Short mmCIF file of C-alpha atoms and ligand atoms in Angstrom, two decimals:
data_model
loop_
_atom_site.label_atom_id
_atom_site.label_comp_id
_atom_site.label_asym_id
_atom_site.label_seq_id
_atom_site.Cartn_x
_atom_site.Cartn_y
_atom_site.Cartn_z
CA MET A 125 -0.09 0.00 0.47
CA SER A 126 0.89 3.35 -0.74
CA ASN A 127 0.05 6.88 0.16
CA LYS A 128 1.56 8.21 -2.65
CA SER A 129 0.14 10.84 -5.48
CA PHE A 130 -0.18 10.52 -8.88
CA LEU A 131 -1.38 12.48 -12.15
CA ILE A 132 -1.87 10.93 -15.45
CA LYS A 133 -2.16 13.07 -18.35
CA THR A 134 -3.44 11.86 -21.56
CA PHE A 135 -2.88 12.28 -25.40
CA GLY A 136 -4.95 10.44 -28.18
CA CYS A 137 -7.90 8.64 -28.44
CA GLN A 138 -10.66 6.92 -26.67
CA MET A 139 -8.56 4.13 -26.08
CA ASN A 140 -6.15 5.85 -24.36
CA ASP A 141 -8.54 7.66 -22.31
CA ARG A 142 -10.26 4.47 -21.28
CA ASP A 143 -6.58 3.18 -20.22
CA SER A 144 -5.72 6.24 -18.39
CA GLU A 145 -8.91 5.28 -16.26
CA ILE A 146 -7.85 1.63 -15.78
CA MET A 147 -4.26 2.73 -14.74
CA GLY A 148 -5.98 5.37 -12.65
CA GLN A 149 -8.33 2.83 -10.62
CA LEU A 150 -5.52 -0.01 -10.42
CA LEU A 151 -3.38 2.61 -8.78
CA SER A 152 -6.27 3.90 -6.18
CA GLU A 153 -6.84 0.33 -5.49
CA ASP A 154 -3.23 0.55 -4.17
CA GLY A 155 -3.42 3.30 -2.30
CA TYR A 156 -2.27 6.03 -4.45
CA ILE A 157 -4.04 9.20 -4.32
CA GLU A 158 -5.07 11.25 -7.37
CA THR A 159 -3.59 14.54 -7.53
CA SER A 160 -4.17 17.69 -10.47
CA GLU A 161 -1.02 19.26 -9.69
CA THR A 162 2.09 18.61 -11.50
CA ASP A 163 4.24 19.88 -8.85
CA GLN A 164 2.44 17.77 -5.56
CA ALA A 165 2.39 14.04 -7.70
CA ASP A 166 5.24 11.69 -6.79
CA LEU A 167 3.99 10.04 -9.96
CA ILE A 168 3.24 11.30 -13.40
CA ILE A 169 2.12 9.12 -16.22
CA LEU A 170 2.19 10.81 -19.81
CA ASN A 171 -0.43 8.17 -21.87
CA THR A 172 0.49 9.26 -25.33
CA CYS A 173 -0.21 8.99 -28.88
CA SER A 174 1.92 8.60 -31.83
CA ILE A 175 -0.82 8.77 -34.94
CA ARG A 176 0.72 11.97 -36.13
CA ALA A 177 4.13 13.84 -35.82
CA LYS A 178 2.72 16.58 -33.92
CA ALA A 179 1.17 14.38 -31.33
CA GLU A 180 4.55 12.73 -30.55
CA GLN A 181 6.10 16.43 -30.36
CA LYS A 182 3.66 17.51 -27.63
CA VAL A 183 4.82 14.68 -25.54
CA MET A 184 7.98 15.07 -26.27
CA SER A 185 7.84 18.71 -25.38
CA LEU A 186 6.09 18.00 -21.89
CA LEU A 187 9.12 15.71 -21.10
CA GLY A 188 11.17 18.39 -21.76
CA VAL A 189 9.16 20.46 -18.91
CA LEU A 190 8.88 17.50 -16.55
CA ARG A 191 13.24 17.31 -16.70
CA LYS A 192 13.03 20.73 -14.52
CA HIS A 193 10.70 18.96 -11.99
CA LYS A 194 12.87 15.98 -11.66
CA LYS A 195 15.54 18.16 -10.91
CA ARG A 196 13.86 20.06 -7.95
CA ASN A 197 12.15 16.64 -6.86
CA PRO A 198 14.65 13.79 -7.70
CA LYS A 199 12.11 11.69 -6.25
CA LEU A 200 9.43 12.26 -8.93
CA ILE A 201 8.94 9.04 -11.09
CA ILE A 202 8.05 9.74 -14.63
CA CYS A 203 6.57 7.37 -16.74
CA VAL A 204 5.55 7.25 -20.44
CA ALA A 205 2.59 4.90 -21.28
CA GLY A 206 0.65 4.16 -24.60
CA CYS A 207 1.61 4.54 -27.91
CA VAL A 208 5.21 6.13 -28.20
CA ALA A 209 5.77 4.34 -25.33
CA GLN A 210 5.16 0.91 -27.12
CA GLN A 211 6.87 2.54 -30.20
CA GLU A 212 9.85 3.94 -28.65
CA GLY A 213 10.78 1.38 -25.82
CA GLN A 214 14.36 1.55 -24.97
CA GLU A 215 14.74 4.29 -27.13
CA LEU A 216 13.07 6.33 -25.30
CA ILE A 217 14.74 6.33 -22.16
CA ARG A 218 18.31 6.93 -24.07
CA ARG A 219 16.98 10.08 -25.35
CA MET A 220 14.92 11.09 -22.13
CA PRO A 221 17.04 9.46 -19.38
CA HIS A 222 14.89 11.42 -16.79
CA VAL A 223 12.17 8.86 -17.34
CA ASN A 224 11.76 5.85 -15.46
CA LEU A 225 9.38 3.60 -16.95
CA VAL A 226 8.60 2.86 -20.36
CA VAL A 227 4.82 0.43 -20.13
CA GLY A 228 3.54 -0.41 -23.36
CA THR A 229 0.04 -0.65 -24.74
CA GLN A 230 -0.68 -4.34 -23.57
CA ASN A 231 1.26 -3.61 -20.18
CA ILE A 232 -1.30 -0.88 -18.23
CA TYR A 233 -2.31 -3.58 -16.16
CA HIS A 234 0.68 -4.21 -14.59
CA ILE A 235 1.13 -0.54 -13.90
CA VAL A 236 1.35 -1.45 -10.08
CA GLN A 237 3.91 -4.07 -9.61
CA LEU A 238 5.90 -2.23 -12.35
CA ILE A 239 5.89 0.69 -10.24
CA ASN A 240 6.46 -0.77 -7.09
CA SER A 241 9.60 -2.89 -8.10
CA LEU A 242 10.89 -0.21 -10.05
CA GLY A 243 14.65 0.30 -10.09
CA LYS A 244 16.32 3.15 -11.95
CA HIS A 245 14.77 2.48 -15.26
CA GLU A 246 12.28 -0.17 -16.53
CA VAL A 247 10.94 -0.48 -20.05
CA ALA A 248 7.73 -2.70 -20.23
CA THR A 249 6.83 -3.63 -23.57
CA THR A 250 6.26 -6.98 -24.55
CA LEU A 251 3.58 -6.93 -27.46
CA VAL A 252 2.20 -10.27 -28.02
CA ASP A 253 0.05 -11.89 -30.67
CA ASN A 254 -1.79 -14.29 -28.37
CA TYR A 255 -2.83 -11.70 -25.76
CA SER A 256 -6.14 -11.85 -24.02
CA ILE A 257 -7.57 -8.57 -22.81
CA PRO A 258 -8.07 -9.33 -18.81
CA ALA A 259 -11.25 -8.99 -16.94
CA PHE A 260 -11.71 -5.68 -15.30
CA ILE A 261 -14.26 -4.76 -12.82
CA PRO A 262 -14.44 -0.94 -12.89
CA ASN A 263 -14.95 0.95 -9.77
CA LEU A 264 -16.64 4.30 -10.74
CA LYS A 265 -15.85 5.92 -7.66
CA GLN A 266 -12.03 5.38 -8.04
CA HIS A 267 -11.71 5.17 -11.88
CA ASN A 268 -12.72 8.37 -12.87
CA VAL A 269 -9.32 10.42 -13.66
CA GLY A 270 -8.86 14.08 -14.31
CA GLY A 271 -11.67 14.48 -11.46
CA GLU A 272 -14.63 14.30 -14.60
CA PRO A 273 -17.79 14.48 -12.96
CA GLU A 274 -19.50 12.28 -15.87
CA ILE A 275 -19.96 9.21 -14.40
CA PHE A 276 -23.11 8.09 -16.12
CA ARG A 277 -21.04 8.23 -19.52
CA LYS A 278 -18.33 5.61 -19.82
CA PHE A 279 -15.95 3.99 -22.61
CA LEU A 280 -16.26 -0.02 -22.59
CA THR A 281 -13.47 -1.76 -24.39
CA ILE A 282 -14.22 -4.25 -26.30
CA MET A 283 -11.22 -5.11 -28.36
CA GLN A 284 -7.38 -4.44 -29.17
CA GLY A 285 -4.93 -3.70 -31.84
CA CYS A 286 -5.85 -3.63 -35.53
CA ASN A 287 -5.29 -5.87 -38.37
CA ASN A 288 -5.84 -3.58 -40.94
CA TYR A 289 -2.27 -2.20 -41.62
CA CYS A 290 -3.47 0.71 -43.44
CA SER A 291 -0.16 1.97 -45.37
CA TYR A 292 0.10 5.13 -43.12
CA CYS A 293 -1.02 4.05 -39.75
CA VAL A 294 1.06 3.36 -36.54
CA VAL A 295 -1.94 1.66 -34.64
CA PRO A 296 -0.98 -1.66 -35.90
CA PHE A 297 2.43 -1.44 -34.43
CA THR A 298 1.39 0.38 -31.17
CA ARG A 299 -1.62 -1.49 -30.11
CA GLY A 300 -0.96 -5.45 -31.64
CA ARG A 301 -2.56 -7.34 -33.59
CA GLU A 302 -6.53 -7.48 -33.25
CA VAL A 303 -8.01 -9.34 -30.46
CA SER A 304 -11.58 -9.52 -29.11
CA ARG A 305 -12.63 -9.65 -25.91
CA SER A 306 -15.44 -11.80 -24.51
CA VAL A 307 -18.71 -11.38 -24.56
CA SER A 308 -19.27 -12.73 -20.78
CA HIS A 309 -16.37 -9.91 -19.78
CA ILE A 310 -17.90 -7.02 -21.65
CA ILE A 311 -21.59 -8.04 -20.52
CA GLU A 312 -19.84 -8.01 -16.90
CA GLU A 313 -17.91 -4.81 -17.28
CA ALA A 314 -21.18 -3.15 -19.08
CA LYS A 315 -23.44 -4.24 -16.03
CA SER A 316 -21.07 -2.94 -13.48
CA LEU A 317 -21.18 0.03 -15.06
CA ILE A 318 -24.57 0.56 -14.96
CA LYS A 319 -25.24 -0.51 -11.72
CA GLY A 320 -22.48 2.20 -10.51
CA GLY A 321 -25.14 4.78 -12.61
CA VAL A 322 -23.16 4.98 -15.78
CA LYS A 323 -26.39 5.96 -18.03
CA GLU A 324 -24.49 5.84 -21.79
CA ILE A 325 -22.02 3.27 -22.91
CA THR A 326 -19.77 3.73 -26.36
CA LEU A 327 -18.13 0.76 -27.33
CA LEU A 328 -14.48 1.03 -28.18
CA GLY A 329 -11.84 -0.50 -30.71
CA GLN A 330 -10.09 0.57 -33.81
CA ASN A 331 -12.62 -1.38 -35.80
CA VAL A 332 -15.58 -2.35 -34.36
CA ASN A 333 -17.65 -3.95 -37.13
CA SER A 334 -14.55 -6.63 -37.04
CA TYR A 335 -15.19 -7.57 -33.88
CA GLY A 336 -15.42 -11.45 -33.04
CA GLN A 337 -13.82 -12.38 -36.52
CA THR A 338 -9.99 -12.28 -35.48
CA ASN A 339 -8.86 -13.44 -32.12
CA SER A 340 -5.59 -14.23 -30.62
CA VAL A 341 -3.60 -17.23 -31.66
CA THR A 342 -4.82 -19.68 -28.48
CA GLU A 343 -7.96 -18.17 -27.80
CA PRO A 344 -10.87 -19.19 -30.27
CA ALA A 345 -12.93 -16.89 -32.02
CA VAL A 346 -15.66 -15.09 -30.38
CA PRO A 347 -19.00 -16.63 -31.47
CA TYR A 348 -20.44 -13.36 -31.98
CA SER A 349 -20.79 -10.45 -34.43
CA PHE A 350 -20.35 -6.98 -33.25
CA ALA A 351 -24.15 -6.58 -34.18
CA GLU A 352 -24.84 -9.46 -32.03
CA LEU A 353 -23.17 -8.05 -29.38
CA LEU A 354 -24.26 -4.30 -29.76
CA ARG A 355 -27.82 -6.42 -29.17
CA ALA A 356 -26.73 -8.26 -25.78
CA VAL A 357 -25.59 -4.65 -24.41
CA ALA A 358 -28.50 -2.98 -25.30
CA LYS A 359 -30.51 -5.44 -23.84
CA ILE A 360 -28.91 -4.79 -20.26
CA ASP A 361 -31.74 -3.12 -17.80
CA GLY A 362 -30.80 0.58 -16.99
CA LEU A 363 -28.77 1.52 -19.93
CA LYS A 364 -30.29 4.85 -21.66
CA ARG A 365 -28.03 5.12 -24.73
CA LEU A 366 -25.29 3.44 -26.64
CA ARG A 367 -22.74 4.14 -29.01
CA PHE A 368 -19.86 2.92 -30.60
CA THR A 369 -16.63 3.82 -32.89
CA THR A 370 -14.71 3.04 -34.81
CA SER A 371 -15.62 1.41 -37.84
CA ASN A 372 -13.77 0.54 -41.37
CA PRO A 373 -16.37 0.80 -44.36
CA LYS A 374 -14.64 -2.29 -45.57
CA ASP A 375 -16.14 -4.79 -42.88
CA LEU A 376 -19.49 -2.60 -42.41
CA SER A 377 -22.37 -5.05 -42.49
CA ASP A 378 -26.22 -4.77 -43.36
CA ASP A 379 -27.16 -6.77 -39.91
CA LEU A 380 -25.05 -3.66 -38.07
CA MET A 381 -26.63 -1.20 -40.42
CA SER A 382 -30.14 -2.45 -39.69
CA CYS A 383 -29.16 -2.31 -35.36
CA PHE A 384 -29.94 1.67 -35.77
CA ALA A 385 -33.51 0.53 -36.96
CA GLU A 386 -34.18 -1.85 -34.36
CA ILE A 387 -32.35 -0.88 -31.41
CA ASP A 388 -34.56 2.48 -29.66
CA ILE A 389 -31.23 3.13 -27.21
CA LEU A 390 -28.64 3.14 -30.21
CA CYS A 391 -27.99 6.70 -30.65
CA PRO A 392 -28.27 7.97 -34.32
CA GLN A 393 -24.80 9.05 -35.15
CA PHE A 394 -22.39 7.21 -36.85
CA HIS A 395 -18.24 7.85 -37.52
CA LEU A 396 -17.52 6.51 -40.59
CA PRO A 397 -13.71 7.26 -41.64
CA VAL A 398 -13.14 7.82 -45.64
CA GLN A 399 -9.83 8.78 -45.35
CA SER A 400 -10.36 9.88 -49.35
CA GLY A 401 -12.60 10.06 -51.89
CA SER A 402 -9.89 9.01 -54.67
CA ASN A 403 -9.79 5.00 -55.57
CA ALA A 404 -6.66 5.85 -56.52
CA ILE A 405 -5.42 6.98 -52.99
CA LEU A 406 -7.94 4.82 -51.43
CA THR A 407 -5.64 1.71 -52.93
CA ALA A 408 -2.62 3.37 -52.01
CA MET A 409 -3.67 3.71 -48.66
CA HIS A 410 -4.28 0.26 -48.52
CA ARG A 411 -8.43 0.67 -47.23
CA ARG A 412 -9.62 -2.20 -48.99
CA TYR A 413 -13.22 -0.39 -50.27
CA THR A 414 -13.78 1.94 -53.15
CA ARG A 415 -15.50 5.05 -52.99
CA GLU A 416 -18.66 3.90 -55.02
CA LEU A 417 -18.85 0.65 -52.06
CA TYR A 418 -18.40 4.09 -49.22
CA LEU A 419 -21.17 5.59 -51.06
CA GLU A 420 -23.68 2.40 -51.37
CA LYS A 421 -22.77 1.72 -47.71
CA VAL A 422 -23.80 5.77 -46.54
CA THR A 423 -26.98 4.99 -49.01
CA ALA A 424 -27.95 2.12 -47.18
CA LEU A 425 -26.91 3.38 -44.09
CA ARG A 426 -29.56 6.32 -44.16
CA LYS A 427 -32.46 4.05 -45.52
CA TYR A 428 -31.99 2.36 -41.97
CA CYS A 429 -31.93 5.42 -40.14
CA PRO A 430 -32.49 8.89 -42.22
CA GLU A 431 -31.64 11.03 -39.36
CA ILE A 432 -28.22 9.81 -38.67
CA ALA A 433 -25.33 11.97 -37.94
CA LEU A 434 -22.58 11.05 -40.15
CA THR A 435 -18.83 11.88 -39.29
CA THR A 436 -15.93 10.82 -41.10
CA ASP A 437 -11.99 11.10 -41.28
CA VAL A 438 -10.15 12.65 -43.95
CA ILE A 439 -6.29 12.72 -44.53
CA VAL A 440 -5.23 15.04 -46.92
CA GLY A 441 -1.92 15.39 -48.84
CA PHE A 442 -1.13 11.14 -48.88
CA PRO A 443 1.88 10.63 -50.78
CA GLY A 444 0.97 11.10 -54.44
CA GLU A 445 -2.92 12.66 -54.20
CA THR A 446 -2.98 14.77 -57.56
CA ASP A 447 -5.76 17.77 -57.63
CA ALA A 448 -8.13 16.02 -58.93
CA ASP A 449 -7.74 12.75 -56.24
CA PHE A 450 -7.97 15.71 -54.09
CA GLU A 451 -11.22 17.09 -55.85
CA ASP A 452 -12.71 13.53 -55.98
CA THR A 453 -12.12 13.67 -51.97
CA MET A 454 -14.08 17.54 -52.24
CA SER A 455 -17.16 16.03 -54.59
CA LEU A 456 -17.27 13.06 -51.89
CA LEU A 457 -17.83 15.39 -49.19
CA GLU A 458 -20.76 17.26 -51.41
CA GLU A 459 -22.31 14.11 -52.11
CA VAL A 460 -22.29 12.38 -48.34
CA GLN A 461 -22.77 15.63 -46.90
CA TYR A 462 -21.18 14.85 -43.02
CA HIS A 463 -22.49 16.49 -40.09
CA GLY A 464 -19.18 16.91 -39.17
CA SER A 465 -15.24 15.25 -39.81
CA TYR A 466 -12.19 15.37 -38.80
CA SER A 467 -9.06 16.17 -41.00
CA PHE A 468 -5.80 15.88 -41.15
CA LYS A 469 -2.75 16.63 -42.96
CA TYR A 470 -1.31 13.50 -43.99
CA SER A 471 2.38 12.61 -41.56
CA ASP A 472 4.92 10.69 -42.04
CA ARG A 473 4.89 7.59 -39.09
CA PRO A 474 8.20 5.19 -38.73
CA GLY A 475 7.28 1.58 -39.51
CA THR A 476 4.67 2.13 -42.01
CA ARG A 477 4.52 1.92 -45.59
CA SER A 478 3.92 5.03 -46.89
CA ALA A 479 6.40 6.80 -45.09
CA ASP A 480 8.63 5.10 -47.81
CA PHE A 481 6.77 6.17 -50.76
CA GLU A 482 7.73 8.37 -53.14
CA ASN A 483 5.58 11.55 -54.51
CA LYS A 484 5.14 13.49 -50.89
CA VAL A 485 2.93 16.31 -51.02
CA ASP A 486 4.54 19.60 -50.58
CA GLU A 487 3.59 20.71 -47.10
CA LYS A 488 1.91 24.56 -48.45
CA ILE A 489 -0.71 22.28 -50.64
CA LYS A 490 -1.30 20.04 -48.02
CA SER A 491 -2.48 23.29 -45.84
CA GLU A 492 -4.14 24.44 -48.71
CA ARG A 493 -6.12 21.46 -49.18
CA LEU A 494 -6.92 20.98 -45.12
CA ALA A 495 -8.39 24.68 -45.26
CA ARG A 496 -10.51 24.55 -48.32
CA PHE A 497 -11.81 20.52 -47.09
CA GLN A 498 -12.55 22.38 -43.66
CA LYS A 499 -14.24 25.34 -44.88
CA ARG A 500 -16.21 23.45 -46.92
CA GLN A 501 -17.16 21.14 -43.72
CA ASP A 502 -18.17 24.00 -41.48
CA GLU A 503 -20.78 25.24 -44.07
CA ILE A 504 -22.19 21.94 -44.44
CA GLY A 505 -22.20 20.99 -40.49
CA LEU A 506 -23.31 24.50 -39.67
CA ALA A 507 -26.38 23.94 -42.12
CA TYR A 508 -27.02 20.90 -40.60
CA ASN A 509 -27.20 22.57 -36.96
CA ARG A 510 -29.48 25.30 -38.05
CA GLY A 511 -31.52 22.59 -39.04
CA TYR A 512 -32.01 21.64 -35.52
CA VAL A 513 -33.45 25.02 -34.69
CA GLY A 514 -36.88 24.98 -33.52
CA LYS A 515 -37.38 21.13 -33.00
CA THR A 516 -37.42 19.25 -29.16
CA ILE A 517 -34.75 16.82 -29.06
CA PRO A 518 -33.74 14.33 -25.83
CA VAL A 519 -31.38 15.40 -24.57
CA MET A 520 -29.05 14.15 -21.53
CA ILE A 521 -27.62 16.44 -19.13
CA GLU A 522 -23.91 16.29 -18.56
CA ARG A 523 -23.59 19.07 -16.19
CA ASN A 524 -25.88 21.27 -14.02
CA GLU A 525 -24.03 23.42 -11.70
CA PHE A 526 -24.48 27.13 -10.73
CA ASP A 527 -24.93 29.12 -13.41
CA LYS A 528 -24.44 26.46 -16.47
CA MET A 529 -26.46 23.54 -17.94
CA VAL A 530 -24.95 21.69 -20.79
CA GLY A 531 -26.05 18.24 -22.07
CA ARG A 532 -25.49 16.12 -25.41
CA ALA A 533 -28.08 14.94 -28.12
CA GLU A 534 -28.53 12.10 -29.26
CA THR A 535 -26.37 13.23 -32.23
CA ASN A 536 -23.73 13.91 -30.16
CA HIS A 537 -24.17 17.89 -30.37
CA LEU A 538 -23.60 19.63 -27.16
CA VAL A 539 -26.39 21.24 -26.36
CA HIS A 540 -26.26 24.51 -23.73
CA PHE A 541 -29.19 25.74 -22.02
CA THR A 542 -30.58 29.12 -21.91
CA ASP A 543 -32.42 28.72 -18.66
CA LEU A 544 -32.07 25.79 -15.88
CA SER A 545 -33.66 23.61 -14.50
CA SER A 546 -33.18 22.92 -10.63
CA CYS A 547 -34.66 19.34 -10.50
CA THR A 548 -32.98 17.82 -12.85
CA VAL A 549 -29.60 16.13 -12.19
CA ALA A 550 -26.66 15.10 -14.61
CA GLY A 551 -27.15 11.67 -16.38
CA ASP A 552 -31.03 12.48 -16.85
CA ILE A 553 -32.89 12.76 -20.10
CA ILE A 554 -35.09 15.95 -20.85
CA ASP A 555 -36.26 17.31 -23.85
CA ALA A 556 -35.28 20.55 -25.44
CA THR A 557 -35.94 23.06 -27.71
CA VAL A 558 -33.15 24.05 -29.96
CA THR A 559 -33.30 27.76 -30.08
CA HIS A 560 -29.83 28.26 -31.71
CA ALA A 561 -26.92 26.76 -33.91
CA GLY A 562 -23.42 27.52 -33.45
CA GLN A 563 -20.41 25.42 -35.78
CA HIS A 564 -20.21 23.17 -32.87
CA SER A 565 -22.80 23.10 -30.55
CA LEU A 566 -26.34 23.85 -29.87
CA GLN A 567 -28.39 26.22 -28.02
CA GLY A 568 -31.92 25.16 -26.43
CA LYS A 569 -34.67 25.54 -23.54
CA LEU A 570 -36.36 23.49 -21.70
CA PRO A 571 -40.00 23.48 -23.86
CA GLY A 572 -42.64 25.86 -22.78
CA LYS A 573 -40.35 28.30 -21.49
CA ASP A 574 -39.68 31.27 -23.19
N1 SAH B 1188 -9.55 2.94 -36.85
C1 SAH B 1188 -9.86 3.74 -37.19
C2 SAH B 1188 -8.75 5.23 -37.05
C3 SAH B 1188 -8.21 5.64 -36.04
S1 SAH B 1188 -6.70 6.78 -36.25
C4 SAH B 1188 -10.22 3.83 -38.63
O1 SAH B 1188 -9.74 3.17 -39.18
O2 SAH B 1188 -10.65 4.80 -39.00
C5 SAH B 1188 -7.74 8.18 -36.34
C6 SAH B 1188 -7.44 8.82 -37.99
O3 SAH B 1188 -6.12 9.69 -37.62
C7 SAH B 1188 -7.66 8.12 -38.72
O4 SAH B 1188 -8.82 7.85 -39.30
C8 SAH B 1188 -6.99 9.04 -39.96
O5 SAH B 1188 -7.33 9.90 -40.16
C9 SAH B 1188 -6.01 9.86 -38.94
N2 SAH B 1188 -4.77 9.31 -39.40
C10 SAH B 1188 -4.02 7.82 -38.98
N3 SAH B 1188 -2.67 7.85 -39.19
C11 SAH B 1188 -2.27 9.44 -39.97
C12 SAH B 1188 -0.84 9.54 -40.38
N4 SAH B 1188 0.00 8.93 -40.88
N5 SAH B 1188 -1.07 10.84 -40.90
C13 SAH B 1188 -2.77 11.80 -41.01
N6 SAH B 1188 -3.80 11.24 -40.51
C14 SAH B 1188 -3.46 9.95 -39.58
FE1 SF4 B 1189 -4.94 2.35 -38.41
FE2 SF4 B 1189 -6.34 1.41 -40.49
FE3 SF4 B 1189 -6.36 -0.04 -38.25
FE4 SF4 B 1189 -7.89 1.94 -38.02
S1 SF4 B 1189 -8.25 0.38 -39.42
S2 SF4 B 1189 -6.24 1.47 -36.90
S3 SF4 B 1189 -6.50 3.86 -39.87
S4 SF4 B 1189 -4.70 0.49 -39.42
FE1 F3S B 1190 -2.93 7.42 -31.05
FE2 F3S B 1190 -2.51 5.50 -30.32
FE3 F3S B 1190 -5.32 5.86 -29.81
S1 F3S B 1190 -1.64 6.24 -31.82
S2 F3S B 1190 -4.80 7.78 -31.43
S3 F3S B 1190 -3.23 6.78 -28.81
S4 F3S B 1190 -4.53 3.72 -30.84
#
């Protein structure tokens, strides 16, 4: 048992958010106390992301700052976890000798043992194929890392890793081979979250659509498709909202799409990363679907759920992307009309195939393409948001304190309230009439109020 304090700083995607919570809970159970003050922490964990060069640079510069803290407090333990840790391993300690512990993505469950038996340095970055994700019973009181008040809204990891090897992506190297968790572990974890007051669960994986299809070498494949898993989770008593992310379009089944027509609590929101509208670029990216197939899936999805809010990820300036290829991405944006998107300039990542491709696109052209894409996406997104004005929609309250009430629509829009409801607590679902639309959020009032 320890009475030391820890601070976890999380970068990257929701998988890292969830991993930070798990590390936080394990440390709390060992007696560690969470702090938000860098100066007070005995242990600082950076849970890192290496998806683009910029994400990695952020970690490196924060590590530079922490070097000074360590000089003032030599007993401070600095730990790097997550995708940069996995990728860099020993090299990280060579470059940053003030780092004490490097913990890979499959090793987070051993965080307490690693810290308690730490010498000067330790690197724990084993990444194996026959990996099974341990059962984990969340303790909501303890794992709320970052002091987030939203205990009614949680992520649940259903699979680790990725087998797709898109040519630009580090994830298969940082998270390993794709492994699906057992259905019983997932249901058990979901039940325990709901028992603790959670009302909304987001199922997480890099490619949830292939859940159950691939498994570790030693474990049999899970005899469940993702659609079946969704149905099973949706049946748990007390769950009010269900979401999932992320999906690779190539594995999007009709059965999964039909869930949107069938499961009441499945929120009408779908993140379906397209990356590019050009078939030549999609091939070079090794995405294994065509623009035409993608558009067919979008049409089918909207048949099952006409009001679905579609979002996507786009990479501009992939090696070899011509003006014509980029125009294909712009025309796809016009055809699909996304509610929103995340768009990025292509970034070379170590170990990926595209890092060795020729015909790299000039940074200036990448910036121009990104700005053009984002400007048009902003217009389309704002037009969608304006379409909600005057409508009454269910909103789950996230925060209701002092003079602020904020909630979330089923479509994932944040809704800021202009009036307050004194009898509403976080986690309640109330009807709100949308009064105003911003670029990234809506404004609402309680129905019947002026
Ligand atoms: N599993 C998800 C993506 C996870 S990474 C999927 O397959 O869709 C999140 C996003 O980061 C990707 O969708 C992609 O748009 C972007 N990304 C990944 N690698 C990148 C790179 N090397 N350069 C720029 N963007 C990248
Ligand atoms: Fe990366 Fe592709 Fe796997 Fe997504 S599907 S995590 S982009 S390799
Ligand atoms: Fe980043 Fe790793 Fe997630 S690279 S996006 S934290 S899987």
